[in-house]
Amino acid sequence: MTCRCAVDLHIHSCLSPCADDDMTPNNIAGMAFVKSLDCIAVTDHNAAFNLPALEKTCREMNVVLLPGIEVTSREEVHILTYFPDVPTAVDFGRMVYGRLPPVKNRPDIFGGQILLDEEDEPVGELDTLLIQATDLSIEQIETLCTQAGGLCVAAHINRSSNSLLGNLGFLPPRPRFAALEVYRGAPAPAVDTGAYKILYASDAHRLGDIAEREFFLDLPERSREGLFSYLRACKDRVKGGD
């Protein structure tokens, strides 16, 4: 038996400077509840410090939260990294944040990088600009993520920038990802994706952009563990094709 779950696995909170300030933990969890989503992933750029608050608000709304980070490689390719628990994601995000160039954010230009608690109260801001490339290669990100117990998904491969196809022009044979993400607002990629599972997500930076009940996965159970094991099985099937 499987559980058919509505998912949106690429959402940004107001920690990402490119996201609206009203992308708060309570607003994100509340919108996911209103839209009857079963599982979401919040994947801020190169940091994960709002995930503890989101874990609490999602639990209150009975929405499954998959902890994630959208990491920018030195090739300026976006890689979604997912983790089995929030502390692991926060630790990985702290490492990633430390691999950014020491360029300070300009909130008047790029937007705020707001840290919030579970009551949506500001508790600080990050100084280093998050929407930069780290000094980590695509392969290094995948290796480090795997070592931390996480899984990698290549983000919005059908976009013209910050994607494997847009920046590299091809899908590399290595590393092996758990899946490939396709952004719903652009045409599907004209490339053979082989054994990869294709995921669809909103890449929401505004509350209204969070997906409706339109993207579904057949999970072993409606839980973080069920979602993570589903993605791990997707990666195993890709590796099995070697």
mmCIF file of C-alpha atoms in Angstrom, residues 24-239:
data_model
loop_
_atom_site.group_PDB
_atom_site.id
_atom_site.type_symbol
_atom_site.label_atom_id
_atom_site.label_comp_id
_atom_site.label_asym_id
_atom_site.label_seq_id
_atom_site.Cartn_x
_atom_site.Cartn_y
_atom_site.Cartn_z
ATOM 1 C CA THR A 24 7.518 33.426 7.456
ATOM 2 C CA PRO A 25 7.328 30.028 9.188
ATOM 3 C CA ASN A 26 3.686 30.471 10.183
ATOM 4 C CA ASN A 27 2.636 31.883 6.816
ATOM 5 C CA ILE A 28 4.356 29.103 4.872
ATOM 6 C CA ALA A 29 2.913 26.353 7.056
ATOM 7 C CA GLY A 30 -0.506 28.024 7.028
ATOM 8 C CA MET A 31 -0.546 28.390 3.247
ATOM 9 C CA ALA A 32 0.509 24.770 2.816
ATOM 10 C CA PHE A 33 -2.386 23.778 5.085
ATOM 11 C CA VAL A 34 -4.875 25.985 3.223
ATOM 12 C CA LYS A 35 -3.759 24.463 -0.068
ATOM 13 C CA SER A 36 -4.088 20.950 1.398
ATOM 14 C CA LEU A 37 -0.469 20.036 0.811
ATOM 15 C CA ASP A 38 0.764 16.933 2.599
ATOM 16 C CA CYS A 39 4.522 17.554 2.395
ATOM 17 C CA ILE A 40 6.691 20.584 1.732
ATOM 18 C CA ALA A 41 10.411 21.305 1.685
ATOM 19 C CA VAL A 42 11.790 24.716 2.602
ATOM 20 C CA THR A 43 15.088 25.209 0.812
ATOM 21 C CA ASP A 44 16.674 28.578 1.430
ATOM 22 C CA HIS A 45 19.778 29.657 -0.427
ATOM 23 C CA ASN A 46 22.980 28.376 1.181
ATOM 24 C CA ALA A 47 21.624 28.359 4.752
ATOM 25 C CA ALA A 48 19.052 26.569 6.899
ATOM 26 C CA PHE A 49 18.621 28.663 10.018
ATOM 27 C CA ASN A 50 14.829 29.125 9.714
ATOM 28 C CA LEU A 51 14.165 25.385 9.635
ATOM 29 C CA PRO A 52 13.799 24.893 13.426
ATOM 30 C CA ALA A 53 10.951 27.411 13.508
ATOM 31 C CA LEU A 54 9.401 25.881 10.401
ATOM 32 C CA GLU A 55 9.507 22.426 11.930
ATOM 33 C CA LYS A 56 7.335 23.673 14.798
ATOM 34 C CA THR A 57 4.862 25.590 12.642
ATOM 35 C CA CYS A 58 4.492 22.732 10.160
ATOM 36 C CA ARG A 59 3.862 20.287 12.988
ATOM 37 C CA GLU A 60 1.098 22.536 14.289
ATOM 38 C CA MET A 61 -0.485 22.602 10.825
ATOM 39 C CA ASN A 62 -0.061 18.842 10.296
ATOM 40 C CA VAL A 63 2.157 19.456 7.270
ATOM 41 C CA VAL A 64 5.194 17.234 6.775
ATOM 42 C CA LEU A 65 8.396 19.286 6.508
ATOM 43 C CA LEU A 66 11.365 17.872 4.597
ATOM 44 C CA PRO A 67 14.406 19.949 5.683
ATOM 45 C CA GLY A 68 16.421 21.283 2.774
ATOM 46 C CA ILE A 69 18.879 23.825 1.422
ATOM 47 C CA GLU A 70 19.365 25.124 -2.112
ATOM 48 C CA VAL A 71 23.142 25.155 -2.490
ATOM 49 C CA THR A 72 24.849 27.120 -5.262
ATOM 50 C CA SER A 73 27.903 25.353 -6.661
ATOM 51 C CA ARG A 74 30.990 27.166 -7.893
ATOM 52 C CA GLU A 75 29.657 26.471 -11.400
ATOM 53 C CA GLU A 76 26.632 28.570 -10.271
ATOM 54 C CA VAL A 77 24.352 25.550 -10.515
ATOM 55 C CA HIS A 78 21.598 25.198 -7.906
ATOM 56 C CA ILE A 79 21.458 21.857 -6.098
ATOM 57 C CA LEU A 80 18.644 20.978 -3.702
ATOM 58 C CA THR A 81 19.941 19.094 -0.677
ATOM 59 C CA TYR A 82 17.465 17.235 1.528
ATOM 60 C CA PHE A 83 18.050 15.757 4.985
ATOM 61 C CA PRO A 84 16.330 13.294 7.322
ATOM 62 C CA ASP A 85 16.128 15.775 10.202
ATOM 63 C CA VAL A 86 16.404 19.487 10.955
ATOM 64 C CA PRO A 87 19.606 19.438 13.074
ATOM 65 C CA THR A 88 21.511 17.707 10.270
ATOM 66 C CA ALA A 89 20.230 20.250 7.750
ATOM 67 C CA VAL A 90 21.168 23.180 10.012
ATOM 68 C CA ASP A 91 24.677 21.789 10.532
ATOM 69 C CA PHE A 92 25.127 21.255 6.791
ATOM 70 C CA GLY A 93 23.793 24.737 6.122
ATOM 71 C CA ARG A 94 26.256 26.216 8.591
ATOM 72 C CA MET A 95 29.090 24.551 6.665
ATOM 73 C CA VAL A 96 27.729 25.783 3.323
ATOM 74 C CA TYR A 97 27.308 29.324 4.667
ATOM 75 C CA GLY A 98 30.968 29.272 5.638
ATOM 76 C CA ARG A 99 31.945 28.472 2.036
ATOM 77 C CA LEU A 100 30.487 31.690 0.646
ATOM 78 C CA PRO A 101 32.689 34.642 -0.334
ATOM 79 C CA PRO A 102 32.850 37.357 2.363
ATOM 80 C CA VAL A 103 30.482 39.708 0.544
ATOM 81 C CA LYS A 104 27.986 41.481 2.767
ATOM 82 C CA ASN A 105 24.323 41.581 1.900
ATOM 83 C CA ARG A 106 22.798 44.884 0.823
ATOM 84 C CA PRO A 107 19.163 44.613 1.986
ATOM 85 C CA ASP A 108 18.265 47.739 0.032
ATOM 86 C CA ILE A 109 19.356 45.986 -3.162
ATOM 87 C CA PHE A 110 18.934 42.241 -2.617
ATOM 88 C CA GLY A 111 16.384 42.067 0.215
ATOM 89 C CA GLY A 112 16.563 41.031 3.828
ATOM 90 C CA GLN A 113 17.955 37.746 5.138
ATOM 91 C CA ILE A 114 15.667 37.483 8.144
ATOM 92 C CA LEU A 115 15.971 34.939 10.943
ATOM 93 C CA LEU A 116 12.653 34.194 12.670
ATOM 94 C CA ASP A 117 11.410 32.170 15.615
ATOM 95 C CA GLU A 118 8.267 30.030 15.691
ATOM 96 C CA GLU A 119 6.181 33.107 16.489
ATOM 97 C CA ASP A 120 7.468 34.859 13.340
ATOM 98 C CA GLU A 121 9.423 37.270 15.519
ATOM 99 C CA PRO A 122 12.736 38.474 14.030
ATOM 100 C CA VAL A 123 15.753 37.200 15.957
ATOM 101 C CA GLY A 124 18.466 38.517 13.639
ATOM 102 C CA GLU A 125 19.716 38.763 10.068
ATOM 103 C CA LEU A 126 22.555 37.085 8.219
ATOM 104 C CA ASP A 127 25.298 39.413 7.017
ATOM 105 C CA THR A 128 26.897 37.430 4.192
ATOM 106 C CA LEU A 129 24.979 37.583 0.916
ATOM 107 C CA LEU A 130 23.281 34.215 0.429
ATOM 108 C CA ILE A 131 22.638 34.383 -3.319
ATOM 109 C CA GLN A 132 26.290 33.852 -4.209
ATOM 110 C CA ALA A 133 28.113 30.783 -5.440
ATOM 111 C CA THR A 134 29.961 28.761 -2.834
ATOM 112 C CA ASP A 135 33.473 27.481 -3.536
ATOM 113 C CA LEU A 136 32.112 23.909 -3.704
ATOM 114 C CA SER A 137 31.818 22.029 -6.994
ATOM 115 C CA ILE A 138 28.692 20.079 -7.934
ATOM 116 C CA GLU A 139 30.478 16.827 -7.126
ATOM 117 C CA GLN A 140 31.750 18.131 -3.806
ATOM 118 C CA ILE A 141 28.245 19.201 -2.792
ATOM 119 C CA GLU A 142 26.863 15.761 -3.598
ATOM 120 C CA THR A 143 29.707 13.997 -1.782
ATOM 121 C CA LEU A 144 29.425 16.140 1.347
ATOM 122 C CA CYS A 145 25.632 15.902 1.361
ATOM 123 C CA THR A 146 25.766 12.112 1.058
ATOM 124 C CA GLN A 147 28.342 11.902 3.840
ATOM 125 C CA ALA A 148 25.981 13.931 6.043
ATOM 126 C CA GLY A 149 23.178 11.465 5.329
ATOM 127 C CA GLY A 150 21.382 13.668 2.806
ATOM 128 C CA LEU A 151 20.217 13.421 -0.790
ATOM 129 C CA CYS A 152 20.731 15.773 -3.745
ATOM 130 C CA VAL A 153 18.294 16.822 -6.453
ATOM 131 C CA ALA A 154 19.353 18.972 -9.404
ATOM 132 C CA ALA A 155 17.170 22.084 -9.233
ATOM 133 C CA HIS A 156 14.971 23.486 -12.029
ATOM 134 C CA ILE A 157 16.956 21.825 -14.835
ATOM 135 C CA ASN A 158 14.696 23.464 -17.443
ATOM 136 C CA ARG A 159 15.686 27.006 -16.501
ATOM 137 C CA SER A 160 18.169 28.930 -18.623
ATOM 138 C CA SER A 161 20.341 29.902 -15.652
ATOM 139 C CA ASN A 162 21.557 28.314 -12.424
ATOM 140 C CA SER A 163 20.779 24.836 -13.705
ATOM 141 C CA LEU A 164 22.674 21.835 -15.022
ATOM 142 C CA LEU A 165 21.356 22.276 -18.541
ATOM 143 C CA GLY A 166 21.469 26.062 -18.523
ATOM 144 C CA ASN A 167 25.012 26.344 -17.171
ATOM 145 C CA LEU A 168 26.660 23.111 -18.329
ATOM 146 C CA GLY A 169 24.584 22.324 -21.398
ATOM 147 C CA PHE A 170 24.211 18.626 -20.501
ATOM 148 C CA LEU A 171 23.394 16.188 -17.709
ATOM 149 C CA PRO A 172 26.729 14.960 -16.335
ATOM 150 C CA PRO A 173 27.142 11.215 -15.691
ATOM 151 C CA ARG A 174 28.456 12.041 -12.210
ATOM 152 C CA PRO A 175 27.357 12.727 -9.605
ATOM 153 C CA ARG A 176 24.195 10.657 -9.431
ATOM 154 C CA PHE A 177 21.280 12.639 -8.021
ATOM 155 C CA ALA A 178 18.194 11.292 -6.295
ATOM 156 C CA ALA A 179 16.014 13.052 -8.883
ATOM 157 C CA LEU A 180 15.808 15.981 -11.280
ATOM 158 C CA GLU A 181 13.532 18.911 -10.588
ATOM 159 C CA VAL A 182 11.562 20.643 -13.323
ATOM 160 C CA TYR A 183 10.233 24.141 -12.690
ATOM 161 C CA ARG A 184 6.531 24.318 -13.490
ATOM 162 C CA GLY A 185 6.787 27.793 -15.048
ATOM 163 C CA ALA A 186 9.050 26.812 -17.963
ATOM 164 C CA PRO A 187 8.881 24.259 -20.820
ATOM 165 C CA ALA A 188 9.972 20.709 -20.023
ATOM 166 C CA PRO A 189 13.636 19.980 -20.803
ATOM 167 C CA ALA A 190 14.376 18.636 -24.277
ATOM 168 C CA VAL A 191 16.822 16.018 -23.031
ATOM 169 C CA ASP A 192 16.791 12.328 -22.198
ATOM 170 C CA THR A 193 16.561 12.132 -18.417
ATOM 171 C CA GLY A 194 17.129 8.373 -18.365
ATOM 172 C CA ALA A 195 16.251 6.589 -15.124
ATOM 173 C CA TYR A 196 15.840 9.800 -13.153
ATOM 174 C CA LYS A 197 12.609 10.538 -11.334
ATOM 175 C CA ILE A 198 11.274 13.953 -12.390
ATOM 176 C CA LEU A 199 9.980 16.147 -9.590
ATOM 177 C CA TYR A 200 7.853 19.246 -10.090
ATOM 178 C CA ALA A 201 7.897 22.146 -7.644
ATOM 179 C CA SER A 202 6.982 25.813 -7.373
ATOM 180 C CA ASP A 203 10.316 27.371 -6.298
ATOM 181 C CA ALA A 204 8.014 29.732 -4.422
ATOM 182 C CA HIS A 205 9.389 33.069 -3.228
ATOM 183 C CA ARG A 206 5.890 34.458 -2.547
ATOM 184 C CA LEU A 207 3.034 32.915 -0.606
ATOM 185 C CA GLY A 208 0.696 32.842 -3.573
ATOM 186 C CA ASP A 209 3.252 30.891 -5.607
ATOM 187 C CA ILE A 210 3.256 27.872 -3.302
ATOM 188 C CA ALA A 211 1.847 24.958 -5.281
ATOM 189 C CA GLU A 212 -1.746 23.819 -5.170
ATOM 190 C CA ARG A 213 -2.538 20.096 -4.909
ATOM 191 C CA GLU A 214 -0.983 19.464 -8.317
ATOM 192 C CA PHE A 215 2.255 17.515 -7.724
ATOM 193 C CA PHE A 216 1.846 14.042 -6.211
ATOM 194 C CA LEU A 217 4.140 11.277 -4.990
ATOM 195 C CA ASP A 218 3.096 7.775 -3.944
ATOM 196 C CA LEU A 219 4.898 7.460 -0.618
ATOM 197 C CA PRO A 220 5.118 4.430 1.674
ATOM 198 C CA GLU A 221 3.589 6.654 4.386
ATOM 199 C CA ARG A 222 2.672 10.286 4.967
ATOM 200 C CA SER A 223 5.739 11.249 6.977
ATOM 201 C CA ARG A 224 9.184 12.774 6.639
ATOM 202 C CA GLU A 225 10.651 9.284 6.878
ATOM 203 C CA GLY A 226 8.349 8.054 4.126
ATOM 204 C CA LEU A 227 9.265 10.943 1.833
ATOM 205 C CA PHE A 228 12.981 10.629 2.476
ATOM 206 C CA SER A 229 12.947 6.857 1.921
ATOM 207 C CA TYR A 230 11.045 7.404 -1.333
ATOM 208 C CA LEU A 231 13.742 9.775 -2.596
ATOM 209 C CA ARG A 232 16.495 7.411 -1.453
ATOM 210 C CA ALA A 233 14.851 4.603 -3.423
ATOM 211 C CA CYS A 234 14.765 6.892 -6.481
ATOM 212 C CA LYS A 235 18.528 7.381 -6.180
ATOM 213 C CA ASP A 236 19.111 3.659 -5.721
ATOM 214 C CA ARG A 237 17.223 2.953 -8.956
ATOM 215 C CA VAL A 238 19.427 5.447 -10.825
ATOM 216 C CA LYS A 239 22.595 3.902 -9.379
#
